[in-house]
């Protein structure tokens, strides 16, 4: 998997934007972890992926309101962070299957909130294949509200304010886990606080990945091949 570049980080730190910017500039294949969730649930094996399989069972058995209540109101943020991370860790095996099924004629840039440093590090052939991003608390809160993440819950739940707080606190716990894991392993960590625009942050990631990105002539060939 030496042709795969990784961007990990908790929700609301700009991973998708940065991956898309670099993917467009260098004609990379872009893999979005979040967009594979339902496919991974369908592929979950109860023995290999018990937590993921259980999540799929909840989705199938509960109506939308009951599922949202279970997801956001039945546990503490700490419990939500632990159970959510477990599901993500089980999905890594499916991510690897997905990436192996993609073409090897162009590099892949894969981004996702489940790409914790301790999970991705053993997959790397080169230490510069991966970078991690973490939002400041204020950036996280602003992004969460700007993206209207609680809109559907406000329509369904009797206590949407608590659900919103639980969601944000869960994500902040993940952010701290990312921060600590990267620092303990002396891995590259981009702190995102809103002081830099997406293009500036993308330039920092690009500089780190530079030696593994296609040269300009290769990018041109990729663009031609991709349009044929």
Coordinates of N, CA and C in Angstrom, one line a residue:
X1 N 0.8 -1.2 0.0 CA 0.0 0.0 0.0 C 0.9 1.3 0.0
X2 N 2.0 1.2 -0.6 CA 2.9 2.3 -0.7 C 2.4 3.5 -1.5
X3 N 1.3 3.2 -2.3 CA 0.7 4.3 -3.2 C -0.4 5.0 -2.5
X4 N -0.7 4.7 -1.2 CA -1.7 5.3 -0.4 C -1.2 6.4 0.5
X5 N -1.8 7.6 0.5 CA -1.5 8.7 1.4 C -2.7 8.8 2.4
X6 N -2.4 9.0 3.6 CA -3.5 9.0 4.6 C -3.6 10.4 5.3
X7 N -4.9 10.8 5.5 CA -5.1 12.0 6.4 C -6.1 11.5 7.4
X8 N -5.7 11.6 8.7 CA -6.6 11.2 9.8 C -6.9 12.4 10.7
X9 N -8.0 12.2 11.4 CA -8.3 13.3 12.3 C -9.8 13.2 12.7
X10 N -10.2 13.8 13.8 CA -11.6 13.7 14.3 C -12.5 14.5 13.3
X11 N -13.8 14.4 13.5 CA -14.7 15.2 12.7 C -14.5 16.7 12.9
X12 N -14.7 17.5 11.8 CA -14.7 18.9 11.7 C -13.3 19.5 11.9
X13 N -12.3 18.9 11.2 CA -11.0 19.5 11.1 C -10.6 19.8 9.7
X14 N -11.4 19.5 8.7 CA -11.1 19.8 7.3 C -10.5 18.8 6.5
X15 N -10.5 17.5 7.0 CA -9.8 16.4 6.2 C -10.3 16.3 4.8
X16 N -11.7 16.3 4.7 CA -12.3 16.1 3.4 C -11.9 17.2 2.4
X17 N -11.9 18.4 2.9 CA -11.5 19.6 2.0 C -10.1 19.4 1.6
X18 N -9.2 19.1 2.5 CA -7.8 19.0 2.2 C -7.5 17.9 1.2
X19 N -8.1 16.7 1.4 CA -8.0 15.6 0.5 C -8.5 15.9 -0.9
X20 N -9.6 16.6 -0.9 CA -10.2 17.0 -2.3 C -9.3 18.0 -3.0
X21 N -8.7 18.9 -2.2 CA -7.9 19.9 -2.9 C -6.6 19.3 -3.4
X22 N -6.0 18.4 -2.7 CA -4.8 17.7 -3.1 C -5.1 16.7 -4.2
X23 N -6.3 16.0 -4.1 CA -6.7 15.1 -5.1 C -6.9 15.8 -6.5
X24 N -7.5 17.0 -6.4 CA -7.7 17.7 -7.7 C -6.4 18.2 -8.3
X25 N -5.6 18.7 -7.4 CA -4.3 19.3 -7.9 C -3.4 18.2 -8.5
X26 N -3.4 17.0 -8.0 CA -2.4 16.0 -8.4 C -3.1 14.8 -9.1
X27 N -4.4 15.0 -9.4 CA -5.2 13.9 -10.1 C -5.1 12.6 -9.3
X28 N -5.2 12.7 -8.0 CA -5.2 11.5 -7.2 C -6.6 10.9 -7.1
X29 N -6.6 9.6 -6.8 CA -7.9 9.0 -6.4 C -8.1 9.4 -4.9
X30 N -9.4 9.7 -4.6 CA -9.7 10.2 -3.2 C -10.7 9.2 -2.6
X31 N -10.3 8.7 -1.4 CA -11.2 7.8 -0.7 C -11.6 8.4 0.6
X32 N -13.0 8.5 0.7 CA -13.6 9.2 1.9 C -14.2 8.1 2.8
X33 N -13.6 7.9 3.9 CA -14.1 6.9 4.9 C -15.5 7.0 5.3
X34 N -16.0 8.3 5.5 CA -17.4 8.5 5.9 C -18.4 8.0 4.9
X35 N -18.1 8.1 3.6 CA -19.0 7.8 2.6 C -19.1 6.3 2.4
X36 N -18.3 5.5 3.0 CA -18.3 4.1 2.9 C -19.1 3.4 4.1
X37 N -19.6 4.2 5.0 CA -20.2 3.6 6.2 C -21.3 2.6 5.9
X38 N -22.3 3.0 5.1 CA -23.4 2.0 4.9 C -22.9 0.8 4.1
X39 N -22.0 0.9 3.2 CA -21.4 -0.2 2.5 C -20.7 -1.1 3.5
X40 N -20.0 -0.5 4.4 CA -19.3 -1.3 5.4 C -20.2 -2.1 6.4
X41 N -21.3 -1.4 6.7 CA -22.3 -2.0 7.6 C -22.9 -3.2 6.8
X42 N -23.2 -3.1 5.5 CA -23.8 -4.2 4.7 C -22.8 -5.4 4.7
X43 N -21.5 -5.1 4.7 CA -20.5 -6.1 4.6 C -20.0 -6.7 5.9
X44 N -20.5 -6.1 7.0 CA -20.1 -6.5 8.3 C -20.3 -8.0 8.6
X45 N -19.3 -8.7 9.1 CA -19.5 -10.0 9.5 C -19.6 -10.0 11.1
X46 N -20.6 -10.8 11.6 CA -20.8 -10.7 13.1 C -19.6 -11.2 13.9
X47 N -18.8 -12.1 13.3 CA -17.6 -12.6 14.1 C -16.4 -11.6 13.9
X48 N -16.2 -11.1 12.7 CA -15.0 -10.3 12.5 C -15.3 -8.8 12.9
X49 N -16.6 -8.4 12.8 CA -16.9 -7.0 13.0 C -18.1 -6.9 14.0
X50 N -18.0 -7.4 15.2 CA -19.2 -7.5 16.0 C -19.9 -6.1 16.4
X51 N -19.0 -5.1 16.6 CA -19.6 -3.8 17.0 C -20.2 -3.2 15.7
X52 N -19.6 -3.3 14.6 CA -20.2 -2.8 13.4 C -21.5 -3.5 13.0
X53 N -21.5 -4.8 13.2 CA -22.7 -5.6 12.9 C -23.8 -5.2 13.8
X54 N -23.5 -5.0 15.1 CA -24.5 -4.6 16.1 C -25.1 -3.2 15.7
X55 N -24.3 -2.3 15.2 CA -24.7 -1.0 14.7 C -25.7 -1.2 13.6
X56 N -25.4 -2.0 12.6 CA -26.3 -2.3 11.5 C -27.6 -2.9 12.0
X57 N -27.6 -3.7 13.0 CA -28.8 -4.3 13.6 C -29.7 -3.2 14.2
X58 N -29.0 -2.3 14.9 CA -29.8 -1.2 15.5 C -30.5 -0.4 14.4
X59 N -29.7 -0.1 13.3 CA -30.3 0.7 12.2 C -31.5 0.0 11.6
X60 N -31.4 -1.4 11.5 CA -32.5 -2.1 10.9 C -33.7 -2.3 11.8
X61 N -33.5 -2.3 13.1 CA -34.5 -2.7 14.0 C -35.3 -1.4 14.6
X62 N -34.6 -0.3 14.6 CA -35.2 0.9 15.2 C -35.7 1.9 14.1
X63 N -36.8 2.6 14.5 CA -37.2 3.7 13.5 C -36.2 4.9 13.7
X64 N -36.3 5.9 12.9 CA -35.3 6.9 12.9 C -35.2 7.7 14.3
X65 N -36.4 8.0 14.9 CA -36.3 8.7 16.2 C -35.7 7.8 17.2
X66 N -36.1 6.6 17.3 CA -35.6 5.7 18.3 C -34.1 5.5 18.1
X67 N -33.6 5.4 16.9 CA -32.2 5.2 16.6 C -31.4 6.5 17.1
X68 N -31.9 7.7 16.7 CA -31.3 8.9 17.1 C -31.2 9.0 18.6
X69 N -32.3 8.6 19.3 CA -32.3 8.7 20.8 C -31.3 7.7 21.4
X70 N -31.2 6.5 20.8 CA -30.2 5.6 21.3 C -28.8 6.1 21.0
X71 N -28.6 6.7 19.9 CA -27.2 7.1 19.5 C -26.8 8.3 20.3
X72 N -27.6 9.3 20.5 CA -27.2 10.5 21.1 C -27.6 10.8 22.5
X73 N -28.6 10.0 23.1 CA -29.1 10.3 24.4 C -29.0 9.2 25.4
X74 N -28.6 8.0 24.9 CA -28.6 6.8 25.9 C -27.3 6.6 26.6
X75 N -26.2 7.4 26.1 CA -24.9 7.2 26.7 C -24.2 8.5 27.0
X76 N -23.2 8.4 27.8 CA -22.4 9.6 28.1 C -21.4 9.9 26.9
X77 N -20.9 11.1 26.7 CA -19.9 11.3 25.6 C -18.8 10.3 25.7
X78 N -18.3 10.0 26.9 CA -17.2 9.1 27.0 C -17.5 7.7 26.5
X79 N -18.7 7.2 26.8 CA -19.2 5.9 26.3 C -19.4 6.0 24.8
X80 N -19.9 7.1 24.3 CA -20.1 7.3 22.8 C -18.8 7.2 22.1
X81 N -17.8 7.9 22.7 CA -16.4 8.0 22.1 C -15.8 6.6 22.0
X82 N -16.0 5.8 23.1 CA -15.4 4.5 23.1 C -16.1 3.5 22.2
X83 N -17.4 3.5 22.1 CA -18.1 2.6 21.2 C -17.9 3.0 19.8
X84 N -17.9 4.3 19.5 CA -17.7 4.8 18.1 C -16.3 4.4 17.6
X85 N -15.3 4.6 18.5 CA -14.0 4.2 18.0 C -13.9 2.7 17.8
X86 N -14.5 1.9 18.6 CA -14.5 0.5 18.3 C -15.1 0.1 17.0
X87 N -16.2 0.7 16.6 CA -16.8 0.5 15.3 C -15.8 0.9 14.2
X88 N -15.1 2.1 14.4 CA -14.2 2.6 13.4 C -13.0 1.6 13.2
X89 N -12.5 1.1 14.4 CA -11.4 0.2 14.3 C -11.7 -1.1 13.5
X90 N -12.9 -1.6 13.7 CA -13.3 -2.8 13.0 C -13.5 -2.5 11.5
X91 N -13.7 -1.3 11.1 CA -13.9 -0.9 9.7 C -12.6 -0.8 9.0
X92 N -11.5 -0.7 9.7 CA -10.2 -0.6 9.0 C -9.9 -1.8 8.1
X93 N -10.3 -3.0 8.5 CA -10.1 -4.2 7.6 C -10.9 -4.0 6.3
X94 N -12.1 -3.4 6.4 CA -12.9 -3.1 5.2 C -12.3 -2.0 4.3
X95 N -11.7 -1.0 5.0 CA -11.0 0.0 4.3 C -9.9 -0.5 3.4
X96 N -9.1 -1.4 4.0 CA -8.0 -2.0 3.3 C -8.5 -2.8 2.1
X97 N -9.6 -3.5 2.3 CA -10.2 -4.2 1.1 C -10.6 -3.3 0.0
X98 N -11.2 -2.2 0.4 CA -11.6 -1.1 -0.5 C -10.4 -0.6 -1.3
X99 N -9.3 -0.3 -0.6 CA -8.2 0.3 -1.2 C -7.5 -0.6 -2.2
X100 N -7.4 -1.9 -1.8 CA -6.8 -2.9 -2.6 C -7.6 -3.1 -3.9
X101 N -8.9 -2.8 -3.9 CA -9.8 -3.0 -5.0 C -9.7 -1.8 -6.0
X102 N -9.1 -0.7 -5.6 CA -8.9 0.5 -6.4 C -7.7 0.3 -7.3
X103 N -7.7 1.1 -8.4 CA -6.6 1.1 -9.4 C -5.3 1.5 -8.7
X104 N -4.2 0.9 -9.2 CA -2.9 1.2 -8.7 C -2.2 2.1 -9.7
X105 N -2.8 2.6 -10.7 CA -2.1 3.4 -11.7 C -2.0 4.9 -11.2
X106 N -2.7 5.2 -10.2 CA -2.5 6.6 -9.6 C -2.5 6.4 -8.1
X107 N -1.8 7.3 -7.4 CA -1.8 7.3 -6.0 C -3.2 7.6 -5.4
X108 N -3.5 7.1 -4.2 CA -4.8 7.3 -3.5 C -4.5 8.2 -2.3
X109 N -5.4 9.1 -2.1 CA -5.4 9.8 -0.8 C -6.6 9.5 -0.1
X110 N -6.4 8.9 1.1 CA -7.6 8.4 1.9 C -7.7 9.3 3.2
X111 N -8.9 9.7 3.4 CA -9.1 10.5 4.6 C -10.3 10.0 5.4
X112 N -10.2 10.1 6.8 CA -11.3 9.6 7.6 C -11.1 9.8 9.1
X113 N -12.1 9.9 9.8 CA -12.0 10.1 11.3 C -11.6 8.8 12.0
X114 N -11.7 7.7 11.3 CA -11.3 6.4 11.9 C -9.8 6.1 11.8
X115 N -9.0 7.0 11.2 CA -7.6 6.7 10.9 C -6.7 7.2 12.0
X116 N -6.9 6.6 13.2 CA -6.0 7.0 14.3 C -4.6 6.6 14.1
X117 N -3.6 7.4 14.6 CA -2.2 7.1 14.4 C -1.8 5.7 14.7
X118 N -2.3 5.1 15.8 CA -1.9 3.8 16.2 C -2.4 2.7 15.3
X119 N -3.4 3.1 14.5 CA -4.0 2.1 13.5 C -3.3 2.2 12.2
X120 N -3.0 3.4 11.8 CA -2.4 3.6 10.4 C -0.9 3.4 10.4
X121 N -0.3 3.7 11.5 CA 1.2 3.6 11.5 C 1.7 2.2 11.0
X122 N 1.1 1.1 11.5 CA 1.6 -0.2 11.0 C 1.4 -0.5 9.5
X123 N 0.6 0.3 8.8 CA 0.3 0.1 7.4 C 1.2 0.9 6.5
X124 N 2.1 1.7 7.1 CA 2.9 2.6 6.3 C 4.2 2.0 5.9
X125 N 4.6 2.2 4.6 CA 5.9 1.8 4.1 C 6.9 2.9 4.3
X126 N 6.3 4.2 4.4 CA 7.1 5.4 4.5 C 6.4 6.3 5.5
X127 N 7.2 6.8 6.4 CA 6.6 7.6 7.5 C 5.9 8.8 6.9
X128 N 6.2 9.3 5.7 CA 5.6 10.5 5.1 C 4.3 10.2 4.4
X129 N 3.8 9.0 4.5 CA 2.6 8.6 3.9 C 1.4 9.1 4.6
X130 N 1.5 9.6 5.8 CA 0.4 9.9 6.6 C 0.6 11.2 7.4
X131 N -0.5 12.0 7.6 CA -0.5 13.2 8.4 C -1.8 13.2 9.1
X132 N -1.8 13.9 10.3 CA -3.0 13.9 11.1 C -3.4 15.4 11.4
X133 N -4.7 15.6 11.5 CA -5.3 17.0 11.7 C -6.1 17.0 13.0
X134 N -6.1 18.0 13.7 CA -6.9 18.2 14.9 C -7.4 19.6 15.0
X135 N -8.7 19.8 15.3 CA -9.3 21.1 15.4 C -9.1 21.7 16.8
X136 N -9.0 23.0 16.9 CA -9.1 23.6 18.2 C -10.6 23.4 18.7
X137 N -10.8 23.6 20.0 CA -12.2 23.5 20.5 C -13.1 24.5 19.8
X138 N -12.7 25.7 19.7 CA -13.5 26.8 19.1 C -13.8 26.5 17.6
X139 N -12.8 26.0 16.9 CA -13.0 25.7 15.5 C -14.0 24.5 15.3
X140 N -13.8 23.5 16.2 CA -14.7 22.4 16.2 C -16.2 22.8 16.4
X141 N -16.4 23.6 17.4 CA -17.8 24.0 17.7 C -18.3 24.9 16.6
X142 N -17.5 25.8 16.1 CA -18.0 26.6 15.0 C -18.4 25.8 13.7
X143 N -17.5 24.9 13.4 CA -17.7 24.0 12.2 C -18.9 23.2 12.4
X144 N -19.1 22.6 13.6 CA -20.3 21.7 13.9 C -21.6 22.5 13.7
X145 N -21.6 23.7 14.2 CA -22.9 24.5 14.0 C -23.0 25.0 12.6
X146 N -21.9 25.4 12.0 CA -22.0 25.9 10.6 C -22.5 24.8 9.6
X147 N -22.1 23.6 9.9 CA -22.6 22.4 9.1 C -23.9 21.9 9.4
X148 N -24.6 22.5 10.4 CA -26.0 22.2 10.8 C -26.1 20.7 11.1
X149 N -25.1 20.2 11.9 CA -25.2 18.8 12.2 C -26.3 18.4 13.1
X150 N -26.9 19.3 13.9 CA -28.0 19.0 14.7 C -29.4 19.2 14.2
X151 N -29.4 19.6 12.9 CA -30.7 20.0 12.3 C -31.7 18.9 12.3
X152 N -31.3 17.7 11.9 CA -32.3 16.6 11.9 C -32.7 16.2 13.3
X153 N -31.8 16.2 14.2 CA -32.1 15.8 15.6 C -33.1 16.8 16.2
X154 N -33.0 18.1 15.8 CA -33.9 19.1 16.4 C -35.3 18.9 15.9
X155 N -35.5 18.2 14.7 CA -36.8 17.9 14.2 C -37.4 16.7 14.9
X156 N -36.5 15.8 15.4 CA -37.0 14.5 15.9 C -37.0 14.3 17.4
X157 N -36.0 14.9 18.1 CA -35.8 14.5 19.5 C -36.5 15.5 20.4
X158 N -36.8 15.0 21.6 CA -37.4 15.8 22.6 C -36.4 16.7 23.3
X159 N -35.2 16.2 23.3 CA -34.1 17.0 24.0 C -32.9 17.2 23.0
X160 N -33.1 17.9 21.9 CA -32.0 18.0 21.0 C -30.8 18.8 21.5
X161 N -31.0 19.7 22.5 CA -29.9 20.4 23.1 C -28.9 19.4 23.7
X162 N -29.4 18.5 24.5 CA -28.5 17.5 25.1 C -27.8 16.6 24.1
X163 N -28.5 16.2 23.0 CA -27.9 15.4 22.0 C -26.8 16.2 21.3
X164 N -27.0 17.5 21.1 CA -26.0 18.4 20.5 C -24.8 18.4 21.4
X165 N -25.0 18.7 22.7 CA -23.8 18.7 23.6 C -23.1 17.4 23.6
X166 N -23.8 16.3 23.7 CA -23.1 15.0 23.7 C -22.3 14.8 22.4
X167 N -22.9 15.2 21.3 CA -22.2 15.0 20.0 C -20.9 15.8 20.0
X168 N -20.9 17.0 20.4 CA -19.7 17.9 20.4 C -18.7 17.4 21.4
X169 N -19.1 17.0 22.6 CA -18.2 16.6 23.6 C -17.6 15.2 23.2
X170 N -18.3 14.4 22.5 CA -17.7 13.1 22.0 C -16.6 13.4 21.0
X171 N -16.9 14.3 20.1 CA -15.9 14.6 19.1 C -14.7 15.3 19.7
X172 N -14.8 16.1 20.7 CA -13.7 16.7 21.4 C -12.8 15.7 22.1
X173 N -13.5 14.7 22.6 CA -12.7 13.6 23.3 C -11.9 12.9 22.2
X174 N -12.4 12.6 21.0 CA -11.7 12.0 20.0 C -10.5 12.9 19.5
X175 N -10.8 14.2 19.5 CA -9.7 15.2 19.1 C -8.5 15.0 20.1
X176 N -8.8 15.0 21.4 CA -7.7 14.8 22.3 C -7.0 13.5 22.2
X177 N -7.8 12.4 21.9 CA -7.1 11.1 21.7 C -6.2 11.2 20.5
X178 N -6.6 11.9 19.4 CA -5.7 12.0 18.2 C -4.5 12.8 18.6
X179 N -4.7 13.9 19.3 CA -3.6 14.8 19.7 C -2.5 14.0 20.5
X180 N -3.0 13.3 21.5 CA -2.1 12.6 22.4 C -1.4 11.4 21.6
X181 N -2.1 10.7 20.8 CA -1.5 9.6 20.1 C -0.5 10.0 19.1
X182 N -0.7 11.1 18.4 CA 0.3 11.6 17.5 C 1.5 12.2 18.2
X183 N 1.3 12.9 19.3 CA 2.4 13.4 20.0 C 3.3 12.3 20.7
X184 N 2.7 11.3 21.2 CA 3.4 10.2 21.8 C 4.3 9.5 20.8
X185 N 3.9 9.5 19.5 CA 4.6 8.8 18.5 C 5.4 9.7 17.6
X186 N 5.5 11.0 18.0 CA 6.2 12.0 17.3 C 5.8 12.1 15.8
X187 N 4.5 12.1 15.6 CA 4.0 12.1 14.2 C 3.5 13.5 13.9
X188 N 3.4 13.8 12.6 CA 3.0 15.1 12.1 C 1.6 15.4 12.5
X189 N 1.3 16.6 13.1 CA 0.0 16.9 13.5 C -0.3 18.4 13.1
X190 N -1.3 18.6 12.3 CA -1.7 19.9 11.9 C -2.8 20.4 12.8
X191 N -2.6 21.4 13.6 CA -3.6 22.0 14.5 C -4.4 23.0 13.7
X192 N -5.7 22.8 13.6 CA -6.5 23.7 12.8 C -7.4 24.6 13.7
X193 N -7.1 25.9 13.6 CA -7.9 26.8 14.5 C -8.6 27.9 13.7
X194 N -8.6 27.8 12.4 CA -9.3 28.8 11.6 C -8.4 30.0 11.3
X195 N -7.2 30.1 11.8 CA -6.3 31.2 11.4 C -5.8 31.1 10.0
X196 N -5.8 29.9 9.4 CA -5.4 29.7 8.1 C -6.5 29.2 7.2
X197 N -6.6 29.6 6.0 CA -7.6 29.1 5.1 C -7.3 27.7 4.6
X198 N -8.3 27.1 3.9 CA -8.1 25.7 3.5 C -6.9 25.5 2.5
X199 N -6.6 26.5 1.7 CA -5.5 26.4 0.8 C -4.2 26.4 1.5
X200 N -4.1 27.2 2.6 CA -2.9 27.3 3.4 C -2.6 25.9 4.1
X201 N -3.7 25.4 4.7 CA -3.6 24.1 5.4 C -3.2 23.0 4.4
X202 N -3.9 23.1 3.2 CA -3.5 22.1 2.1 C -2.1 22.2 1.7
X203 N -1.6 23.4 1.7 CA -0.2 23.6 1.3 C 0.8 23.0 2.3
X204 N 0.4 23.0 3.6 CA 1.2 22.4 4.6 C 1.2 20.8 4.5
X205 N 0.0 20.3 4.2 CA 0.0 18.8 4.0 C 0.7 18.5 2.7
X206 N 0.6 19.3 1.7 CA 1.3 19.0 0.4 C 2.8 19.0 0.6
X207 N 3.3 20.0 1.4 CA 4.7 20.0 1.6 C 5.2 18.7 2.3
X208 N 4.4 18.2 3.2 CA 4.8 17.0 3.9 C 4.8 15.8 3.0
X209 N 3.8 15.7 2.1 CA 3.6 14.6 1.2 C 4.5 14.7 -0.1
X210 N 5.2 15.9 -0.2 CA 5.7 16.3 -1.5 C 6.5 15.2 -2.2
X211 N 7.4 14.5 -1.5 CA 8.2 13.5 -2.2 C 7.4 12.3 -2.7
X212 N 6.2 12.1 -2.2 CA 5.4 11.0 -2.6 C 4.3 11.4 -3.6
X213 N 4.2 12.6 -3.9 CA 3.2 13.1 -4.9 C 3.7 13.0 -6.3
X214 N 2.9 12.8 -7.3 CA 3.3 12.7 -8.7 C 4.0 14.0 -9.2
X215 N 5.1 13.9 -9.9 CA 5.7 15.1 -10.5 C 4.7 15.7 -11.6
X216 N 5.0 16.9 -12.0 CA 4.0 17.6 -12.9 C 3.8 16.9 -14.2
X217 N 4.8 16.2 -14.8 CA 4.6 15.5 -16.0 C 3.7 14.3 -15.8
X218 N 3.8 13.7 -14.6 CA 3.0 12.5 -14.3 C 1.5 13.0 -14.1
X219 N 1.4 14.1 -13.4 CA 0.0 14.7 -13.2 C -0.7 14.9 -14.5
X220 N 0.1 15.4 -15.5 CA -0.5 15.7 -16.8 C -1.0 14.4 -17.5
X221 N -0.1 13.3 -17.4 CA -0.5 12.1 -18.0 C -1.8 11.5 -17.3
X222 N -1.8 11.7 -15.9 CA -3.0 11.2 -15.2 C -4.2 11.9 -15.6
X223 N -4.1 13.2 -15.9 CA -5.3 14.0 -16.3 C -5.8 13.5 -17.7
X224 N -4.8 13.3 -18.6 CA -5.2 12.8 -19.9 C -5.8 11.4 -19.8
X225 N -5.2 10.5 -19.1 CA -5.8 9.2 -18.9 C -7.1 9.2 -18.3
X226 N -7.3 10.1 -17.3 CA -8.6 10.1 -16.6 C -9.7 10.7 -17.5
X227 N -9.4 11.5 -18.5 CA -10.4 12.1 -19.4 C -10.7 11.2 -20.6
X228 N -9.9 10.1 -20.8 CA -10.0 9.3 -22.0 C -11.1 8.2 -21.8

